[in-house]
Coordinates of N, CA, C and O in Angstrom, one line a residue:
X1 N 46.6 99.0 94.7 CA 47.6 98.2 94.0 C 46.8 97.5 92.8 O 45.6 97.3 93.0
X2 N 47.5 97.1 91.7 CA 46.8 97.0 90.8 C 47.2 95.2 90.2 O 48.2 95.1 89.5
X3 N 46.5 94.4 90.5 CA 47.1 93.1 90.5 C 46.3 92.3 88.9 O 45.1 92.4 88.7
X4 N 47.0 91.6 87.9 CA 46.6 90.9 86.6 C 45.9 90.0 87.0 O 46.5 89.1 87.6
X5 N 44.5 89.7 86.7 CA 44.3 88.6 87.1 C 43.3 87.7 85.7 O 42.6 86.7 85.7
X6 N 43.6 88.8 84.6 CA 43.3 87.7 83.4 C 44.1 88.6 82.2 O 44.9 89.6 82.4
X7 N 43.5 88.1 81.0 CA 44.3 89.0 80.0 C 44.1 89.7 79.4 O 44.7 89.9 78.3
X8 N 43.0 90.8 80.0 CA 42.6 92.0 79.7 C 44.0 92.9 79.8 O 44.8 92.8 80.7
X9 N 44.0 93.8 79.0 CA 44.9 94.8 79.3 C 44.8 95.6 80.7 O 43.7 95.6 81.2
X10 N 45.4 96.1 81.2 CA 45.6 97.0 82.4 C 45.1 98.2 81.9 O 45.2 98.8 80.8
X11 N 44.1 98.5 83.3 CA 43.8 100.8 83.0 C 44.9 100.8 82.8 O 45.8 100.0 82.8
X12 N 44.6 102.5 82.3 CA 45.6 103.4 82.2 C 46.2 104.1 83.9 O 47.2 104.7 84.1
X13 N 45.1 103.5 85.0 CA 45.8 104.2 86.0 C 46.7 102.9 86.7 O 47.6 103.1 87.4
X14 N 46.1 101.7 86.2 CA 47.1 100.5 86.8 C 48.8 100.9 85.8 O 50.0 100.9 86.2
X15 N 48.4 101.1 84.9 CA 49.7 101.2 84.1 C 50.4 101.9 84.5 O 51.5 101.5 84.7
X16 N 50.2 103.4 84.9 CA 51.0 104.4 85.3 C 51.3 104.1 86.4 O 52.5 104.4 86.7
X17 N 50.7 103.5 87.4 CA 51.4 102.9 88.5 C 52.5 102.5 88.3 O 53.6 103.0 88.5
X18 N 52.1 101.2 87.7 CA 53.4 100.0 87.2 C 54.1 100.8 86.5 O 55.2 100.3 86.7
X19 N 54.2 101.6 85.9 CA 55.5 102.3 85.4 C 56.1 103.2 85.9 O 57.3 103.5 85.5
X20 N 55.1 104.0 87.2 CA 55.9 104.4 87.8 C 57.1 103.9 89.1 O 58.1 104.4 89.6
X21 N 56.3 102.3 89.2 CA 57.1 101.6 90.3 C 58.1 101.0 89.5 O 58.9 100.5 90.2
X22 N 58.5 100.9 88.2 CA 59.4 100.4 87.1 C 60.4 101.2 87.4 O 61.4 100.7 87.8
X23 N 60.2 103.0 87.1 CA 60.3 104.0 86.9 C 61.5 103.9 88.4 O 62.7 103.5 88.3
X24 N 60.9 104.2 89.4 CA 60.8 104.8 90.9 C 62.3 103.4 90.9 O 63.4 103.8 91.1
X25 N 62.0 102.0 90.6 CA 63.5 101.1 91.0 C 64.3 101.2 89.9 O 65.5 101.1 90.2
X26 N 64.0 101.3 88.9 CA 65.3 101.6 87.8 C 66.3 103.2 88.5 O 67.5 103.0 88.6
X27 N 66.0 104.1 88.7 CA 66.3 105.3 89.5 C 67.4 104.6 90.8 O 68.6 104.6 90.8
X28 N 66.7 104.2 91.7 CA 67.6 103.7 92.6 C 68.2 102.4 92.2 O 69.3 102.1 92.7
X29 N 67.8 102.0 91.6 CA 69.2 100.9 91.0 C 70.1 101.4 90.2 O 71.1 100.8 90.2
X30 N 70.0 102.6 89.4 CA 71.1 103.8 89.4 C 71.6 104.3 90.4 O 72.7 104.1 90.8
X31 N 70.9 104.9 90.8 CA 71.7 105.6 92.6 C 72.7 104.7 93.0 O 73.9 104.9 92.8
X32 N 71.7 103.3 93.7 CA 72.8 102.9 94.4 C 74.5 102.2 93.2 O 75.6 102.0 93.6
X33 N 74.1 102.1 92.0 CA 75.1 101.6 91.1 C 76.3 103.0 91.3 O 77.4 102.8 91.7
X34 N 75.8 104.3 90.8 CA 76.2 105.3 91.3 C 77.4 105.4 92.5 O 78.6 105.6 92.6
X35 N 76.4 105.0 93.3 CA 77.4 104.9 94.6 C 78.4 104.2 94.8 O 79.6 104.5 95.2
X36 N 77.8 103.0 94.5 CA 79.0 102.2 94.5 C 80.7 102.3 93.7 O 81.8 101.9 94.1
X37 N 80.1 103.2 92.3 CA 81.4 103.4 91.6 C 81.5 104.4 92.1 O 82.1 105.1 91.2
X38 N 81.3 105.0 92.9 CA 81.9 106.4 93.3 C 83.4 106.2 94.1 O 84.4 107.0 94.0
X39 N 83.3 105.2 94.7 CA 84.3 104.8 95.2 C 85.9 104.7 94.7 O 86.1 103.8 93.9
X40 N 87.1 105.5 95.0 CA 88.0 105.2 94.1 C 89.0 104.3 95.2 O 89.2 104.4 96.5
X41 N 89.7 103.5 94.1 CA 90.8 103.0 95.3 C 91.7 103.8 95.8 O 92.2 104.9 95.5
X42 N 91.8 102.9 96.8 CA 92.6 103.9 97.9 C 94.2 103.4 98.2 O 94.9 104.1 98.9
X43 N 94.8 102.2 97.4 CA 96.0 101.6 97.8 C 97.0 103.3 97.5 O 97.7 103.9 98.3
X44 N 96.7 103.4 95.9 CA 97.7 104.9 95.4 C 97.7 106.1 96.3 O 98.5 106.9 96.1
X45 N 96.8 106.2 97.4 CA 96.4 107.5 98.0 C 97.7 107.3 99.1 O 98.4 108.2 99.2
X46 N 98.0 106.3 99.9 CA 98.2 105.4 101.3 C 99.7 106.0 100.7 O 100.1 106.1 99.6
X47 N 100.5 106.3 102.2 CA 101.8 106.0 102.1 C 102.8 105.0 101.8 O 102.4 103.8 101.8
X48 N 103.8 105.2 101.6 CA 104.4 103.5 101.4 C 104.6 102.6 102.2 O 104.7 101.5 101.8
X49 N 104.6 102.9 103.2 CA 104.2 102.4 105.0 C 103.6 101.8 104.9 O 103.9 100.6 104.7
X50 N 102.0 102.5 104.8 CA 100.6 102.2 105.1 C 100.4 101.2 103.7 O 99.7 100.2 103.8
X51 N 100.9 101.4 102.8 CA 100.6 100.0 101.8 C 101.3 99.0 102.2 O 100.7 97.9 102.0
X52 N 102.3 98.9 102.6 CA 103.2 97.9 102.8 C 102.6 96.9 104.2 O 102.7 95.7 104.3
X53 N 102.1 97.7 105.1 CA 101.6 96.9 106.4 C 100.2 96.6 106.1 O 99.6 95.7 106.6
X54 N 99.4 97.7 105.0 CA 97.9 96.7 104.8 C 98.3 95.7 104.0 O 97.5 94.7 104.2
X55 N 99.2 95.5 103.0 CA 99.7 94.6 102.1 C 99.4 93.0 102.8 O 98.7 92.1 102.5
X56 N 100.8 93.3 104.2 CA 101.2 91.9 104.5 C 100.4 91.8 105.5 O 100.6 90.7 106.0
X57 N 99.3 92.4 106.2 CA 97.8 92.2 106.6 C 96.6 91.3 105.7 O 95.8 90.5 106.1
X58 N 96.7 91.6 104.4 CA 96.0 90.9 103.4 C 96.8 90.1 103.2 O 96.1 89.1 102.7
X59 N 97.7 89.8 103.2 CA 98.5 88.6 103.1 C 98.0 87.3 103.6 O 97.6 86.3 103.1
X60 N 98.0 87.8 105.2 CA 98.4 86.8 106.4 C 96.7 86.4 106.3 O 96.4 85.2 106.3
X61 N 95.8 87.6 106.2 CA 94.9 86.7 105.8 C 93.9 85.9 105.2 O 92.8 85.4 105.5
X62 N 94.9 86.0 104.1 CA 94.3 85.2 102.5 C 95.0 83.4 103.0 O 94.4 82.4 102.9
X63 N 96.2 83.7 103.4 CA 96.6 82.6 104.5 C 95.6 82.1 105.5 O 94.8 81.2 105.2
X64 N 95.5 82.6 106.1 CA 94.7 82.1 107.4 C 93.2 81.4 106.9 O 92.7 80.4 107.3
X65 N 92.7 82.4 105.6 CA 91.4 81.8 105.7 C 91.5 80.9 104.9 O 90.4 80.4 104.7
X66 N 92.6 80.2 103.9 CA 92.5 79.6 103.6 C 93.2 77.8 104.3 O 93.3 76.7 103.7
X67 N 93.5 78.1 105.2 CA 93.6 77.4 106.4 C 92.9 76.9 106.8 O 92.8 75.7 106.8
X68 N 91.6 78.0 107.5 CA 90.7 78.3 108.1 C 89.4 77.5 107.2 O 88.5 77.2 107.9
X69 N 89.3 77.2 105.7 CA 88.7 76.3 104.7 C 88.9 75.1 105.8 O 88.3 74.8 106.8
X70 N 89.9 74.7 105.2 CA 90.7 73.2 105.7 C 90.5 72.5 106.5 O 90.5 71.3 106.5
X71 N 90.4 73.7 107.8 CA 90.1 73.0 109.2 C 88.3 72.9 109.4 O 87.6 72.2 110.2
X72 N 88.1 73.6 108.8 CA 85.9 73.3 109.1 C 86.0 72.5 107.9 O 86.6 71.6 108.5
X73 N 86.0 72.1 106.9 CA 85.9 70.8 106.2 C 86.4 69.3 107.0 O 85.7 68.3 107.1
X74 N 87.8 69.4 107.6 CA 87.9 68.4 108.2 C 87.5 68.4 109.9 O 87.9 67.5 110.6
X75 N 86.6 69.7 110.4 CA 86.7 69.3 111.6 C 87.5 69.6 112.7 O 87.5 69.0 113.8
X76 N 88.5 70.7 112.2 CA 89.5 71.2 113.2 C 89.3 72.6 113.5 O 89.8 73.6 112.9
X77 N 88.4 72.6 115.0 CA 88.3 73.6 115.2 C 89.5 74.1 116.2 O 89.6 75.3 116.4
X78 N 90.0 73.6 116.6 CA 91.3 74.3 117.4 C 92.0 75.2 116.1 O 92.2 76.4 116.2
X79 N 92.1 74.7 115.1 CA 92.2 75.5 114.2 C 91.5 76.6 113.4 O 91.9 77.1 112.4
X80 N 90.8 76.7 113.7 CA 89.6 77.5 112.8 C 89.8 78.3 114.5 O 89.7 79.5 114.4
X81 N 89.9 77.9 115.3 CA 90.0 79.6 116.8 C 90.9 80.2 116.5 O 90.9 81.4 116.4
X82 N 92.3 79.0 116.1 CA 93.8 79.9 115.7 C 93.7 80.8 115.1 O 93.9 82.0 115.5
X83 N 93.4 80.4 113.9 CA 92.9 81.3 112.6 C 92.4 82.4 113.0 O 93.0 83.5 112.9
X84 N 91.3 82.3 113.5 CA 90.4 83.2 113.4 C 90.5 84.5 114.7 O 89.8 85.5 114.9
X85 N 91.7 83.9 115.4 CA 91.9 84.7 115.8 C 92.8 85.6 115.9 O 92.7 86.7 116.5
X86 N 94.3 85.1 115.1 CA 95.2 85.4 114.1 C 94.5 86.5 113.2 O 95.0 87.6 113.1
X87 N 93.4 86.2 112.5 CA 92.9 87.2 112.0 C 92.5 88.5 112.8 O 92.9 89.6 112.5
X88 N 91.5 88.3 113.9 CA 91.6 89.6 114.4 C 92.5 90.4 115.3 O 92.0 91.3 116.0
X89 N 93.5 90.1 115.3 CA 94.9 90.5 115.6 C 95.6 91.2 115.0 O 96.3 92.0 115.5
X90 N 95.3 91.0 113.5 CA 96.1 91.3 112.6 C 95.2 92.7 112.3 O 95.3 93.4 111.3
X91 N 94.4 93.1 113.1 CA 93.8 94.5 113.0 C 94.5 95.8 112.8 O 94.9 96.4 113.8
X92 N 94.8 96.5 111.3 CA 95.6 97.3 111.0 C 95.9 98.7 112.5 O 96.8 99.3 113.1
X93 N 95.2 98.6 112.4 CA 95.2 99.9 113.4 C 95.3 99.6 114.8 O 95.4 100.6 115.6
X94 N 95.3 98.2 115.4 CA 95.8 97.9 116.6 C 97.8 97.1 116.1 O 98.4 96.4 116.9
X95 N 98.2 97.2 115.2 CA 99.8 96.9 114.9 C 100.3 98.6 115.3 O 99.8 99.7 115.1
X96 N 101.2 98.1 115.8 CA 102.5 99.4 116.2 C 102.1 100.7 114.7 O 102.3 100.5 113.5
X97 N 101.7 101.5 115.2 CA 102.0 102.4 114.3 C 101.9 104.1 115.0 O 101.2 104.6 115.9
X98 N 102.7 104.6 114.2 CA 102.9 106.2 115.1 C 101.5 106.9 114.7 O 100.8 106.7 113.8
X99 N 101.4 107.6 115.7 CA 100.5 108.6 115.7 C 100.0 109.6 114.3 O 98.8 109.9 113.9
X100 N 101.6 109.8 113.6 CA 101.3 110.4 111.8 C 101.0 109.5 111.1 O 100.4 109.9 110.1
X101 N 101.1 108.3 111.1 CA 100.7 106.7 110.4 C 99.4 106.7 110.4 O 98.8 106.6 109.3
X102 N 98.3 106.9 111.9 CA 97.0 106.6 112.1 C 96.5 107.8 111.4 O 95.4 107.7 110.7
X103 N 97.0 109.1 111.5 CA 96.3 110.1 111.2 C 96.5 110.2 109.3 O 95.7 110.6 108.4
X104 N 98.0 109.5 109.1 CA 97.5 109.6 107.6 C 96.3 108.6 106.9 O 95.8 108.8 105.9
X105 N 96.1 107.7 107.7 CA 95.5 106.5 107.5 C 93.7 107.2 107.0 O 93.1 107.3 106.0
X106 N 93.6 107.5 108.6 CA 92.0 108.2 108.8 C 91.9 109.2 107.9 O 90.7 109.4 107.8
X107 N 92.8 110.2 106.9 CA 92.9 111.0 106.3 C 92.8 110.3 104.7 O 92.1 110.8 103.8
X108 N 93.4 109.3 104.5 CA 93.2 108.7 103.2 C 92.1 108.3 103.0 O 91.5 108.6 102.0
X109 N 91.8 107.4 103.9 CA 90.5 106.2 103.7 C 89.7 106.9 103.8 O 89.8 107.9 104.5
X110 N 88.2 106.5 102.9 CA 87.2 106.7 103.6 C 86.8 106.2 105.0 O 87.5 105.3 105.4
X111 N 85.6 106.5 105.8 CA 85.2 106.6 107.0 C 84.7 104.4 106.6 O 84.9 103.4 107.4
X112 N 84.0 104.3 105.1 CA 83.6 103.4 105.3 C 84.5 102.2 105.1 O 84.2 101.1 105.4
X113 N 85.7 102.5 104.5 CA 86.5 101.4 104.6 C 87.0 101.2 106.1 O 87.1 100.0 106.4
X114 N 87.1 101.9 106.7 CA 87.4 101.0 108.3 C 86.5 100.6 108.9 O 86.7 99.9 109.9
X115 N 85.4 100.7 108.5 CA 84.2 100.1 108.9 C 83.8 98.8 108.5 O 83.2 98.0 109.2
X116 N 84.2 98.5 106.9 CA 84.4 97.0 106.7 C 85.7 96.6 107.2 O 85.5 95.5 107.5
X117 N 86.5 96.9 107.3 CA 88.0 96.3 107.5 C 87.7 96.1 109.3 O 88.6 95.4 109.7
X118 N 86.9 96.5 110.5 CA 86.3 96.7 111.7 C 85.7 95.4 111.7 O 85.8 94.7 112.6
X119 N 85.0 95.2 110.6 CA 83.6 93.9 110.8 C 84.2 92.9 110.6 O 84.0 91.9 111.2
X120 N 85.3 93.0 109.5 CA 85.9 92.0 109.4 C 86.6 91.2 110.4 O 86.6 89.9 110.4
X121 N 87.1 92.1 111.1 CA 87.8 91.5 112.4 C 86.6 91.2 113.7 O 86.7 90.4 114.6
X122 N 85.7 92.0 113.5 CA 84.8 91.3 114.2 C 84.4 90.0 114.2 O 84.2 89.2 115.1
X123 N 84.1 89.9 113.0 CA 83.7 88.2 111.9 C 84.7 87.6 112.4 O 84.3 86.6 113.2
X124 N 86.0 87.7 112.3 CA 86.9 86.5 113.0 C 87.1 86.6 114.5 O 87.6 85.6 115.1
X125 N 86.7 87.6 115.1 CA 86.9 87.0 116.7 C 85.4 86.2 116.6 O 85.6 85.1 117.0
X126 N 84.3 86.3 116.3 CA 83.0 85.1 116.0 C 83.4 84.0 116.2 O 83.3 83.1 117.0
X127 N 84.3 84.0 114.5 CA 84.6 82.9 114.1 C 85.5 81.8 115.0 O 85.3 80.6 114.9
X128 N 86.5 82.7 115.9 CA 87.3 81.9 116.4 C 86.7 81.3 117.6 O 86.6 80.1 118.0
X129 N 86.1 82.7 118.4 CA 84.7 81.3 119.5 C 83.9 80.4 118.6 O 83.3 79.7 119.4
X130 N 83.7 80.1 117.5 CA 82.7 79.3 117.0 C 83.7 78.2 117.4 O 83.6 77.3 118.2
X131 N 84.7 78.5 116.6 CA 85.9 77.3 117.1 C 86.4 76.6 118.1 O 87.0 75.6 118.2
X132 N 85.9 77.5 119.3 CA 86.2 76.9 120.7 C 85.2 76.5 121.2 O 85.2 75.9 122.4
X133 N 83.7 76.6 120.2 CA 83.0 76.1 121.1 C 82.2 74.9 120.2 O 81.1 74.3 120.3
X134 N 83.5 74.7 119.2 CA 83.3 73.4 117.9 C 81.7 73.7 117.4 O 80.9 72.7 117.3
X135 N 81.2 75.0 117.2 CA 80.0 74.4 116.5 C 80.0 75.1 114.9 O 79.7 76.3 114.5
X136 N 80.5 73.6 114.1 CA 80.6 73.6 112.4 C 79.6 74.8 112.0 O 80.2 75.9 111.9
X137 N 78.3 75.0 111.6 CA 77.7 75.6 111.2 C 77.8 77.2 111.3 O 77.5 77.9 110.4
X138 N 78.2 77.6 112.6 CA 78.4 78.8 112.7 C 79.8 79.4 112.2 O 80.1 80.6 111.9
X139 N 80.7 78.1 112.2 CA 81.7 78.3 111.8 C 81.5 78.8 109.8 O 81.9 79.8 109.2
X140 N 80.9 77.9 109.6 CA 80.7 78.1 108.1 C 79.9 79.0 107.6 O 79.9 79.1 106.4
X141 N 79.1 79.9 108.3 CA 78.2 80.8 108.4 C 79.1 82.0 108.3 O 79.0 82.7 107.3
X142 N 79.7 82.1 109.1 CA 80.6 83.2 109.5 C 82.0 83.6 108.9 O 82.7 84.6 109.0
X143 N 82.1 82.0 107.8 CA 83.5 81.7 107.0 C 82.8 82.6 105.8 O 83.3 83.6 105.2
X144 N 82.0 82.3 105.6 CA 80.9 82.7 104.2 C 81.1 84.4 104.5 O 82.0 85.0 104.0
X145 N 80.1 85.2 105.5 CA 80.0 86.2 106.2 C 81.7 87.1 105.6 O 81.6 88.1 104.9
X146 N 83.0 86.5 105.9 CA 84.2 87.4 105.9 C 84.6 87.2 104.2 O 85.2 88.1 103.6
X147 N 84.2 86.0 103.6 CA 84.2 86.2 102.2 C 83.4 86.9 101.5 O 83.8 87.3 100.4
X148 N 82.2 87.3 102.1 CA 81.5 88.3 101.2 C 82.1 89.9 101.4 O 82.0 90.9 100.7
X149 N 82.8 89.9 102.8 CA 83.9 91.2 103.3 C 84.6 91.1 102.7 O 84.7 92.2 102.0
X150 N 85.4 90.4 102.4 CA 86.5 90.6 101.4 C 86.2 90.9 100.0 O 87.1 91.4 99.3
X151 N 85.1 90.6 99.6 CA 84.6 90.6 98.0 C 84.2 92.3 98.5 O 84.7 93.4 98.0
X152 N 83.5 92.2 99.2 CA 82.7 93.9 99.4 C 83.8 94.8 99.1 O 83.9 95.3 98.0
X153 N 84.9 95.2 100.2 CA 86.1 95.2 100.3 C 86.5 95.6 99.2 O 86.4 96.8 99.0
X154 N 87.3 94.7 98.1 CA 88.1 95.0 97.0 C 87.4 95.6 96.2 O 87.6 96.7 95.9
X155 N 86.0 94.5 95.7 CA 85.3 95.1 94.9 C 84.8 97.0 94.8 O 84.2 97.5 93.9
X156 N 85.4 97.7 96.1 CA 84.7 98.8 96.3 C 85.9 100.3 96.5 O 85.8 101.5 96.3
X157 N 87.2 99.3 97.1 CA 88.3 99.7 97.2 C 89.8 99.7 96.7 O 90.9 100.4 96.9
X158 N 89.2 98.5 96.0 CA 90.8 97.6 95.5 C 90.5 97.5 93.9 O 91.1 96.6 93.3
X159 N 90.0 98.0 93.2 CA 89.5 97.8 92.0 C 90.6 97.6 90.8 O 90.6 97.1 89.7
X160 N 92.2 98.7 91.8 CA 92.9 98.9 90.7 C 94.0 97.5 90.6 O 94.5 97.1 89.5
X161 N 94.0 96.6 92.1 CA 94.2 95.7 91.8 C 93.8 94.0 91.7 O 94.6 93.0 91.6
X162 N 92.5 94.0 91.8 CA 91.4 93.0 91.6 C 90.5 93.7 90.3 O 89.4 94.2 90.7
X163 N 90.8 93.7 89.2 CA 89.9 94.2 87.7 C 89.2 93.4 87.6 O 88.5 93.5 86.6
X164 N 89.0 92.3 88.4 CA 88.0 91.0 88.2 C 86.3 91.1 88.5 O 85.3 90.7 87.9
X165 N 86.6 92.3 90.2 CA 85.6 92.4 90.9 C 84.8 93.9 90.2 O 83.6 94.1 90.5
X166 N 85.7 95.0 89.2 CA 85.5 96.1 89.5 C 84.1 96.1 88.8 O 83.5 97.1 89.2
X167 N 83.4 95.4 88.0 CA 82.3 95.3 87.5 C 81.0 94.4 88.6 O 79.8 94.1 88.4
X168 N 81.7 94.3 89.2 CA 80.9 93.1 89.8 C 79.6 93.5 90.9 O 79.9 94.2 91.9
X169 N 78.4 93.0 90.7 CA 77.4 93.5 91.2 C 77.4 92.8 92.9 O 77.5 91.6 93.1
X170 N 77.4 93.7 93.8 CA 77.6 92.9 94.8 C 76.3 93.5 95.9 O 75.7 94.6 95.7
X171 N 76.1 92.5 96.9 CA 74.4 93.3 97.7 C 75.1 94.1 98.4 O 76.3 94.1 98.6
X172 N 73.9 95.2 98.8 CA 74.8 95.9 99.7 C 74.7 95.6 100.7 O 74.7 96.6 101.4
X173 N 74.6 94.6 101.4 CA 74.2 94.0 103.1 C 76.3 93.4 103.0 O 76.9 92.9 104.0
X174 N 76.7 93.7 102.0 CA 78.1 92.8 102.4 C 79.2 93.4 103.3 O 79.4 94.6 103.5
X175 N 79.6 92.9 103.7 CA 81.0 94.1 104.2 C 80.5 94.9 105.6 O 81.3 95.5 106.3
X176 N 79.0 94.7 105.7 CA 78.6 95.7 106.7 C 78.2 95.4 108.1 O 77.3 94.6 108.2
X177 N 78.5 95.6 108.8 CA 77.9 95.3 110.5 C 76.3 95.1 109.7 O 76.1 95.5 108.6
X178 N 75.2 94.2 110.6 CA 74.0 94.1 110.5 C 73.3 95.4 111.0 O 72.3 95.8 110.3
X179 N 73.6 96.2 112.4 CA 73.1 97.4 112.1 C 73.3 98.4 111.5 O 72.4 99.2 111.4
X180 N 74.5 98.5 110.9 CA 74.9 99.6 110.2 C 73.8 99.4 108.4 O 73.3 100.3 107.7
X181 N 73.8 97.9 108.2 CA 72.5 97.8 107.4 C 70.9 98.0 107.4 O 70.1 98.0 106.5
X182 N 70.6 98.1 108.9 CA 69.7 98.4 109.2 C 68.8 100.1 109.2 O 67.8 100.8 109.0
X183 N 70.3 100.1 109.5 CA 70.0 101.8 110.1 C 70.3 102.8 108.9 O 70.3 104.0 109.2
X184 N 70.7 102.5 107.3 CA 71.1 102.8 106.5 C 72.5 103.5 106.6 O 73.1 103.9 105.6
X185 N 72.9 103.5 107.8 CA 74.5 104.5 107.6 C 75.6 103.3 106.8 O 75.6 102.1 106.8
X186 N 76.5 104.5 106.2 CA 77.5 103.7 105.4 C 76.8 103.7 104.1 O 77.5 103.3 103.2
X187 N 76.0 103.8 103.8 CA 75.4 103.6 102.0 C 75.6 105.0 101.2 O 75.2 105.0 100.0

């Protein structure tokens, strides 16, 4: 490795290094930019069903978490469990739906949108024991955790109607189970 340590110019073989490690992360900071826009939304693809019940799903909980604010600022975790458990309830694919509903569903989406829309509900059953077992920090840990799901989320699938996020540089650790970041699947 080839490290500066006055102000002599660099070899020519330190240089080609460093431009090739320039070189080697500009490439994958394409790639993964790549990827990320590869993504198209998925609301237009969805039946009118399936929009209308993910609809009042994102509804209920743009509600809840913002509830769910209110009660870890002032200390109400009986609320922040309600919430948060309200939220993982509201799990699209555990609501009544026929057998052609799930299969149109799995057929629209990609594999990785139910994978964040999965964590997410994971994040709130956390969240809602954090609430039962009143401890603030994990509560707010985990409040943070489903806001960066929801930004991941739109930003990746909702673009046509959040134009706020469709530029927006987001890590890829967001939206994702910790092993599924680990193990690279989902990218």
């Amino acid at each position: 490795m080839c490290y500066v340590t006055s102000k002599r110019p660099l070899n020519r073989a330190c240089h080609r290094s460093r431009t090739a490690v320039i070189a080697a992360g500009t490439v994958l900071g394409l790639g993964l930019s790549a990827a990320s826009l590869a993504a198209e939304p998925v609301r237009p693809d969805l039946t009118p069903k399936l929009q209308g019940l993910l609809k009042k799903e994102m509804i209920q909980i743009e509600l809840a978490m913002h509830e769910i604010y209110s009660a870890i600022i002032q200390g109400r975790h009986a609320v922040v469990a309600e919430k948060g458990q309200a939220i993982h309830d509201s799990f699209i694919l555990a609501q009544s739906l026929t057998d052609e509903d799930r299969q149109d569903l799995k057929a629209t989406v990609p594999p990785e949108f139910l994978q964040m829309d999965g964590y997410l509900h994971e994040l709130s059953a956390s969240l809602a024991e954090a609430g039962q077992s009143r401890d603030t920090a994990r509560q707010v840990a985990l409040y943070a955790q489903m806001t960066e799901s929801c930004v991941a989320c739109h930003s990746t699938y909702v673009t046509d109607r959040f134009e706020g996020l469709q530029d927006a540089e987001i890590p890829a650790g967001w939206g994702r189970a910790p092993a599924k970041q680990e193990s690279g699947q989902g990218d």
